[in-house]
Short mmCIF file of C-alpha atoms and ligand atoms in Angstrom, two decimals:
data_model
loop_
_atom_site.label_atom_id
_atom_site.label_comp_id
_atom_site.label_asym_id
_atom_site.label_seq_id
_atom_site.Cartn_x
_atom_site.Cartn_y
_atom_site.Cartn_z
CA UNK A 227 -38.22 38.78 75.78
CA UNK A 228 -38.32 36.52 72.60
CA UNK A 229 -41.19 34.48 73.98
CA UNK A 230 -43.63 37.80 74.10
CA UNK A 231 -43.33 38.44 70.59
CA UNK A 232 -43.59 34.98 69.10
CA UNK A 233 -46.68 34.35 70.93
CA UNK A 234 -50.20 36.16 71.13
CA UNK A 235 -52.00 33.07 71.63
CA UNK A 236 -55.81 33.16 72.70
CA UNK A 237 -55.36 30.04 74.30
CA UNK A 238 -52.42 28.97 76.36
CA UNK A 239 -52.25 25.26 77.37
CA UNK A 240 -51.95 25.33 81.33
CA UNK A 241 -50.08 22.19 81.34
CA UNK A 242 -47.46 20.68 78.80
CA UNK A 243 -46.36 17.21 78.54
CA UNK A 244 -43.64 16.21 76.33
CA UNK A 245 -42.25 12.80 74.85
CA UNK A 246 -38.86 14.02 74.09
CA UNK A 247 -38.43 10.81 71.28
CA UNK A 248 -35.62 10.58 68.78
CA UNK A 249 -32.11 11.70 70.42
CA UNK A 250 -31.25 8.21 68.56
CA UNK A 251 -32.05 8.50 65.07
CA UNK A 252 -31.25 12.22 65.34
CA UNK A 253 -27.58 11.03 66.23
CA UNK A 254 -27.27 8.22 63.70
CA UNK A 255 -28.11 10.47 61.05
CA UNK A 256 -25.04 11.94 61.63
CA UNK A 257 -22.92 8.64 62.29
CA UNK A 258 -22.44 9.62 65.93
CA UNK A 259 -23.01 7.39 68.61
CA UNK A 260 -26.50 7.43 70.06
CA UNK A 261 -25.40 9.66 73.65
CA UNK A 262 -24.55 12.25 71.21
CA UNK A 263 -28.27 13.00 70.46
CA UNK A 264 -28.82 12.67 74.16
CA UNK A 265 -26.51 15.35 74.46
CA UNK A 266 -28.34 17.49 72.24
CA UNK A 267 -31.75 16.46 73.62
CA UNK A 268 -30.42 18.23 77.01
CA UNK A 269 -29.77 21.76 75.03
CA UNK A 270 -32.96 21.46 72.80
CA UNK A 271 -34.74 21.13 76.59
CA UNK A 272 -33.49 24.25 77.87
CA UNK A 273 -34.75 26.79 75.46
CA UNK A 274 -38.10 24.72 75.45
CA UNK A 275 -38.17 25.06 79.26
CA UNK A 276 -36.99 28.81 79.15
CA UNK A 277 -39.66 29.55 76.83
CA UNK A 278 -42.25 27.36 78.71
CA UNK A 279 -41.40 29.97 81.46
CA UNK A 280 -41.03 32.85 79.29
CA UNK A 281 -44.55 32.64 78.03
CA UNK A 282 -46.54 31.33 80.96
CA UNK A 283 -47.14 28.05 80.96
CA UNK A 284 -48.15 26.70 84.38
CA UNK A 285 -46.96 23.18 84.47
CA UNK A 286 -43.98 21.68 82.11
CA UNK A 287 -44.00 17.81 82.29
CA UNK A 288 -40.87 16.11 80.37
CA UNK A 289 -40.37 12.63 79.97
CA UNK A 290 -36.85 12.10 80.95
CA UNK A 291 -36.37 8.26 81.68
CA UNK A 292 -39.07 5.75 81.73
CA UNK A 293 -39.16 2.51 84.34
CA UNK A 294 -38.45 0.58 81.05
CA UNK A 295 -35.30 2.77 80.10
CA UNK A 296 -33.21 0.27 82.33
CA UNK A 297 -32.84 -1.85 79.53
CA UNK A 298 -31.03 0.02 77.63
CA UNK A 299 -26.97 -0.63 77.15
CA UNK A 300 -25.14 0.03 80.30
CA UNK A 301 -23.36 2.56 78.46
CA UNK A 302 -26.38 4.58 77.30
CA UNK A 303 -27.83 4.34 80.61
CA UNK A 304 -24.51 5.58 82.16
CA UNK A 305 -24.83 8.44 79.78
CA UNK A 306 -28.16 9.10 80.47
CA UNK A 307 -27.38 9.43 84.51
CA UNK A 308 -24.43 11.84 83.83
CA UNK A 309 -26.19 14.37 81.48
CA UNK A 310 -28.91 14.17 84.73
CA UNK A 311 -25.75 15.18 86.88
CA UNK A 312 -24.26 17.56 85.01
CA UNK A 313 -27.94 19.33 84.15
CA UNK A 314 -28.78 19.92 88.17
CA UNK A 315 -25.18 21.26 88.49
CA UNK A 316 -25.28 23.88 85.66
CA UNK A 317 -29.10 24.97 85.68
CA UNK A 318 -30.17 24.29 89.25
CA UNK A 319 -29.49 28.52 90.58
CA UNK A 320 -30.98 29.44 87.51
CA UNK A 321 -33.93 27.87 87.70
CA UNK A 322 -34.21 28.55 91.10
CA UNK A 323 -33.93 32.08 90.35
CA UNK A 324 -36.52 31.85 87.99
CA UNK A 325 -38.73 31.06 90.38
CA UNK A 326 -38.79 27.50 88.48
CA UNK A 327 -40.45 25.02 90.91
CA UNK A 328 -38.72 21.31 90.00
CA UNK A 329 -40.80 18.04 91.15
CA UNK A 330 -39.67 14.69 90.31
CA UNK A 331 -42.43 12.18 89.16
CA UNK A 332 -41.40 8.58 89.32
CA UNK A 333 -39.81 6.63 91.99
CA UNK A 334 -36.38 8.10 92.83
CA UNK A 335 -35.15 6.31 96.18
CA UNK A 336 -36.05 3.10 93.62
CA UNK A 337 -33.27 3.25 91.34
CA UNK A 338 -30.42 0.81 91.26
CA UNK A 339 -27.54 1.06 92.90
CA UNK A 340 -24.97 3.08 91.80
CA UNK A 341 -27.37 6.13 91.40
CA UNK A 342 -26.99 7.76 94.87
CA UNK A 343 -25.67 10.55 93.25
CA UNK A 344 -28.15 11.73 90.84
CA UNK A 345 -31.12 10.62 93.64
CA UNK A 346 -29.00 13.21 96.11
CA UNK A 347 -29.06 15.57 93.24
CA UNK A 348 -32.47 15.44 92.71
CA UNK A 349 -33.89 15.88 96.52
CA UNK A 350 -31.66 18.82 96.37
CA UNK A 351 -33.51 20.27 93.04
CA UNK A 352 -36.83 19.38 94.65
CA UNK A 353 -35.76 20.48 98.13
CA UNK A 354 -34.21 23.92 96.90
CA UNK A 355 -36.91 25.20 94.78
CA UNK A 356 -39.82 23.58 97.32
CA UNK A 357 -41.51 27.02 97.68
CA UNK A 358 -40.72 28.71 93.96
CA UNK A 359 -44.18 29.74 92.78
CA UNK A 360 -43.03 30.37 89.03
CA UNK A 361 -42.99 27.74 86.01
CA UNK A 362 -43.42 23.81 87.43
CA UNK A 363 -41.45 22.04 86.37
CA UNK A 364 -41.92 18.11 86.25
CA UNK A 365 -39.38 15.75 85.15
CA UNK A 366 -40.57 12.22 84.57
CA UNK A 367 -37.68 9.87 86.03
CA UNK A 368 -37.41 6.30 86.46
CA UNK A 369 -41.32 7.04 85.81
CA UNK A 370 -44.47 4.54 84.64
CA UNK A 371 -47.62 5.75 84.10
CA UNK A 372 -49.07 2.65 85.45
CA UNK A 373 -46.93 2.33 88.10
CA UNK A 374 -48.04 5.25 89.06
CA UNK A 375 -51.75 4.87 88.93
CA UNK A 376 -50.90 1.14 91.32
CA UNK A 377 -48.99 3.70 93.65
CA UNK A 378 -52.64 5.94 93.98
CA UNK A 379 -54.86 2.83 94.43
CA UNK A 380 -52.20 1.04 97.31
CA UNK A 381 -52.26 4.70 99.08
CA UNK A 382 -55.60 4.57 98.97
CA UNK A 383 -56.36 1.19 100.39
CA UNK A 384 -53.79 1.41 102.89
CA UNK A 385 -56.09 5.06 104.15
CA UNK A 386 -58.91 2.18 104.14
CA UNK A 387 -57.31 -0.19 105.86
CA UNK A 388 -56.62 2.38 108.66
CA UNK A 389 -60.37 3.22 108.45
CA UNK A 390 -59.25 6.71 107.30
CA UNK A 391 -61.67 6.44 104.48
CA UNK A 392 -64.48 4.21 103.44
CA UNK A 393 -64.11 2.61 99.52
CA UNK A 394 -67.72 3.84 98.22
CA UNK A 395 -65.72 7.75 99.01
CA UNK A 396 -63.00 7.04 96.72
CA UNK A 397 -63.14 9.62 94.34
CA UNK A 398 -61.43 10.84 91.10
CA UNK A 399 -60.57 13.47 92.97
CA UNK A 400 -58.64 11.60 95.69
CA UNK A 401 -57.16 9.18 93.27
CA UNK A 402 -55.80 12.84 91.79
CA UNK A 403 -54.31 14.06 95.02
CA UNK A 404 -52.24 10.79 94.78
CA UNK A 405 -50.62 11.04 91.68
CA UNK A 406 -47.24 12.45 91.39
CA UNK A 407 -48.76 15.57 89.81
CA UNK A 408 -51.68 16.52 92.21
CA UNK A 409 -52.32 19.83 92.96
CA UNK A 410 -51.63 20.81 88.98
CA UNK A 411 -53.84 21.57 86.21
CA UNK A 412 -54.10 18.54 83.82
CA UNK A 413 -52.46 18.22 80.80
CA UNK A 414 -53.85 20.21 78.14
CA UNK A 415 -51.10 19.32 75.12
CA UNK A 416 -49.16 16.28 74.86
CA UNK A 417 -46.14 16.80 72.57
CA UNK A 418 -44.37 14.05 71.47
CA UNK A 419 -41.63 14.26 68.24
CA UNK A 420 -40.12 11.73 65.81
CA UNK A 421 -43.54 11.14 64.40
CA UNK A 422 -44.16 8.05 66.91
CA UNK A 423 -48.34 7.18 67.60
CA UNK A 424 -47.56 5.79 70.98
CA UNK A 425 -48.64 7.08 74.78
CA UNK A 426 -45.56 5.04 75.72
CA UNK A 427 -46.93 4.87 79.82
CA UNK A 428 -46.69 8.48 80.14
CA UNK A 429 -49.16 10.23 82.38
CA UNK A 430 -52.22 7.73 81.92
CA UNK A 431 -54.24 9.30 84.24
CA UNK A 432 -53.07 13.02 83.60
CA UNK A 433 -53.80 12.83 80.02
CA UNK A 434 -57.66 12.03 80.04
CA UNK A 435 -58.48 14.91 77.87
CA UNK A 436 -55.08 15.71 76.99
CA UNK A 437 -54.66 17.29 72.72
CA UNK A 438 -52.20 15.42 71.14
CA UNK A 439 -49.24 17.21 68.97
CA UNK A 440 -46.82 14.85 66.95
CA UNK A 441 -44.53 16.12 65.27
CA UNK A 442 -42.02 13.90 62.41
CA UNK A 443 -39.13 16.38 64.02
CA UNK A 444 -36.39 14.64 66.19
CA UNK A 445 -35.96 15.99 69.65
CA UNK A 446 -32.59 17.40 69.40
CA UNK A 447 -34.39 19.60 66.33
CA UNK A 448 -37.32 20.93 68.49
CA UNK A 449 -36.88 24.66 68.77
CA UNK A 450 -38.52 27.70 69.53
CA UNK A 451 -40.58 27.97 66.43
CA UNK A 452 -41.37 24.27 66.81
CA UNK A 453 -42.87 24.51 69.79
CA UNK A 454 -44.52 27.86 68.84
CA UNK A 455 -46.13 25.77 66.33
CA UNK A 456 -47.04 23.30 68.62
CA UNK A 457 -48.54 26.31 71.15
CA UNK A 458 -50.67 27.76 68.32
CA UNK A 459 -51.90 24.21 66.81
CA UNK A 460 -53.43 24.08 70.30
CA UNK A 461 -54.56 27.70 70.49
CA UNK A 462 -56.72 26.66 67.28
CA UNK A 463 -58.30 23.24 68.51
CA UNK A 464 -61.61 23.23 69.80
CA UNK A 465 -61.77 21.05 72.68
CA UNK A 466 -65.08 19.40 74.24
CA UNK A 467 -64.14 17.26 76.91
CA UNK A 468 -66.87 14.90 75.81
CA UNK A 469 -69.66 17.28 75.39
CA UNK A 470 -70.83 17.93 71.92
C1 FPP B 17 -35.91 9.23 73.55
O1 FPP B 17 -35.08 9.17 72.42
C2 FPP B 17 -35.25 9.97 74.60
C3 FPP B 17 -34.92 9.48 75.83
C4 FPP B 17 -35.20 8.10 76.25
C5 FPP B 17 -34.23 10.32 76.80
C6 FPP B 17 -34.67 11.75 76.87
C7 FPP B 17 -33.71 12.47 77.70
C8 FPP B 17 -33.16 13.68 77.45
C9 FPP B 17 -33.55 14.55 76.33
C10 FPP B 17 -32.10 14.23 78.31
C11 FPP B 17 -32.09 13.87 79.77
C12 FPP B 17 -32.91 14.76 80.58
C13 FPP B 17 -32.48 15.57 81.57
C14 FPP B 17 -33.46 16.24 82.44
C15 FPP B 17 -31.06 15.86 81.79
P1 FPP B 17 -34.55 7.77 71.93
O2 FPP B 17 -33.22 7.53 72.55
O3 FPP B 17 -35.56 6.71 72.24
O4 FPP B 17 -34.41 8.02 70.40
P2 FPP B 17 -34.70 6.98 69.23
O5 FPP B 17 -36.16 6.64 69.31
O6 FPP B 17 -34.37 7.78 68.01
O7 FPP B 17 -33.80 5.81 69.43
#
């Protein structure tokens, strides 16, 4: 498999989150309109999920559409919701037959009207590859890092209100086993392209220790050997989780 070659890393990252940033600029470079980089976002996120799989990586965490993404124009919403569509319906048996286990983070029975479909579509991912133990893979949807650390603390006080537990026991570890992601390893490398500095409310609470790869290369452009660069910038960082 490609993926074996390329990579003889002494250090895998466990757990990869990516900003997938620049599907705009990427298209108006080339006077299309801006669901055309979309478009191409969607392929460039195959291979980089293939290879995710391919190499080993535990946990893949994408950043699909934010709570703030609403605002966008109808139309590039509307886009947005039918390249989710059309995704589930082409890769869904293949990632279920690669063992690919898909979890949704974010707040799917809370988007607006009109998305039934793609909310159907995506208890179906989540319900079909429920017991995969390959590649997980997380797709960040109608998702807010804060929003999701409010989620953890109301779950929590409602256990307290029920006398379930008492507040001096909350723990980091029980605020972890409420976030969207418990149960996975924490994100090692954060990936984020188009040269942006920003965390952009993306796993707040996941990325405590997180390294952080930018890249100046639009999403649509982020390959193989891109993110084998990415993979062995990490490999070579020496990370201390606050020690010395
Ligand atoms: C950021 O680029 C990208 C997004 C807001 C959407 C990312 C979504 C995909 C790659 C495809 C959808 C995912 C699935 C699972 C089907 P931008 O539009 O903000 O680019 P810009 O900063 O250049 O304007």
């Amino acid at each position: 498999m490609a993926g074996q070659n390329v990579l003889k890393l002494e250090k895998l990252p466990g757990h990869v989150a990516i900003i997938m940033d620049g599907n705009g600029r990427w298209a108006k470079k080339r006077g299309m309109p801006r669901t055309f980089g979309h478009k191409a976002g969607v392929e460039a996120l195959r291979e980089i999920i293939k290879m995710s799989d391919e190499v080993g990586i535990r946990a893949l965490t994408v950043y699909a559409f934010s709570t703030e993404n609403w605002k966008r124009s109808t139309e590039e919403v509307g886009a947005l919701m039918g390249l989710l569509l059309e995704y589930f319906r082409r890769e869904l048996e293949e990632l279920n037959r690669k063992n690919v286990c898909i979890h949704i983070l974010g707040d799917i029975d809370g988007m607006p009207k009109g998305t039934e479909r793609q909310q159907e579509a995506l208890h179906r991912a989540i319900d079909k590859t429920k017991n995969n133990t390959g590649l997980i893979l997380n797709i960040a949807l109608n998702y807010g890092g804060q929003q999701e650390i409010v989620r953890a603390a109301r779950n929590l006080a409602e256990k307290a209100v029920r006398g379930e537990i008492r507040p001096e026991e909350i723990t980091r570890e029980l605020m972890q086993a409420e976030m969207y992601t418990a149960g996975e390893p924490e994100v090692d490398l954060i990936i984020r392209t188009s040269g942006e500095l920003r965390i952009s409310n993306f796993l707040l609470w996941q990325c405590a220790y997180a390294e952080f790869y930018i890249t100046d290369t639009l999403w649509p452009d982020f390959d193989r050997e891109q993110y084998r660069m990415a993979l062995e910038a990490y490999a070579g960082r020496n990370r201390r989780f606050g020690g010395v």
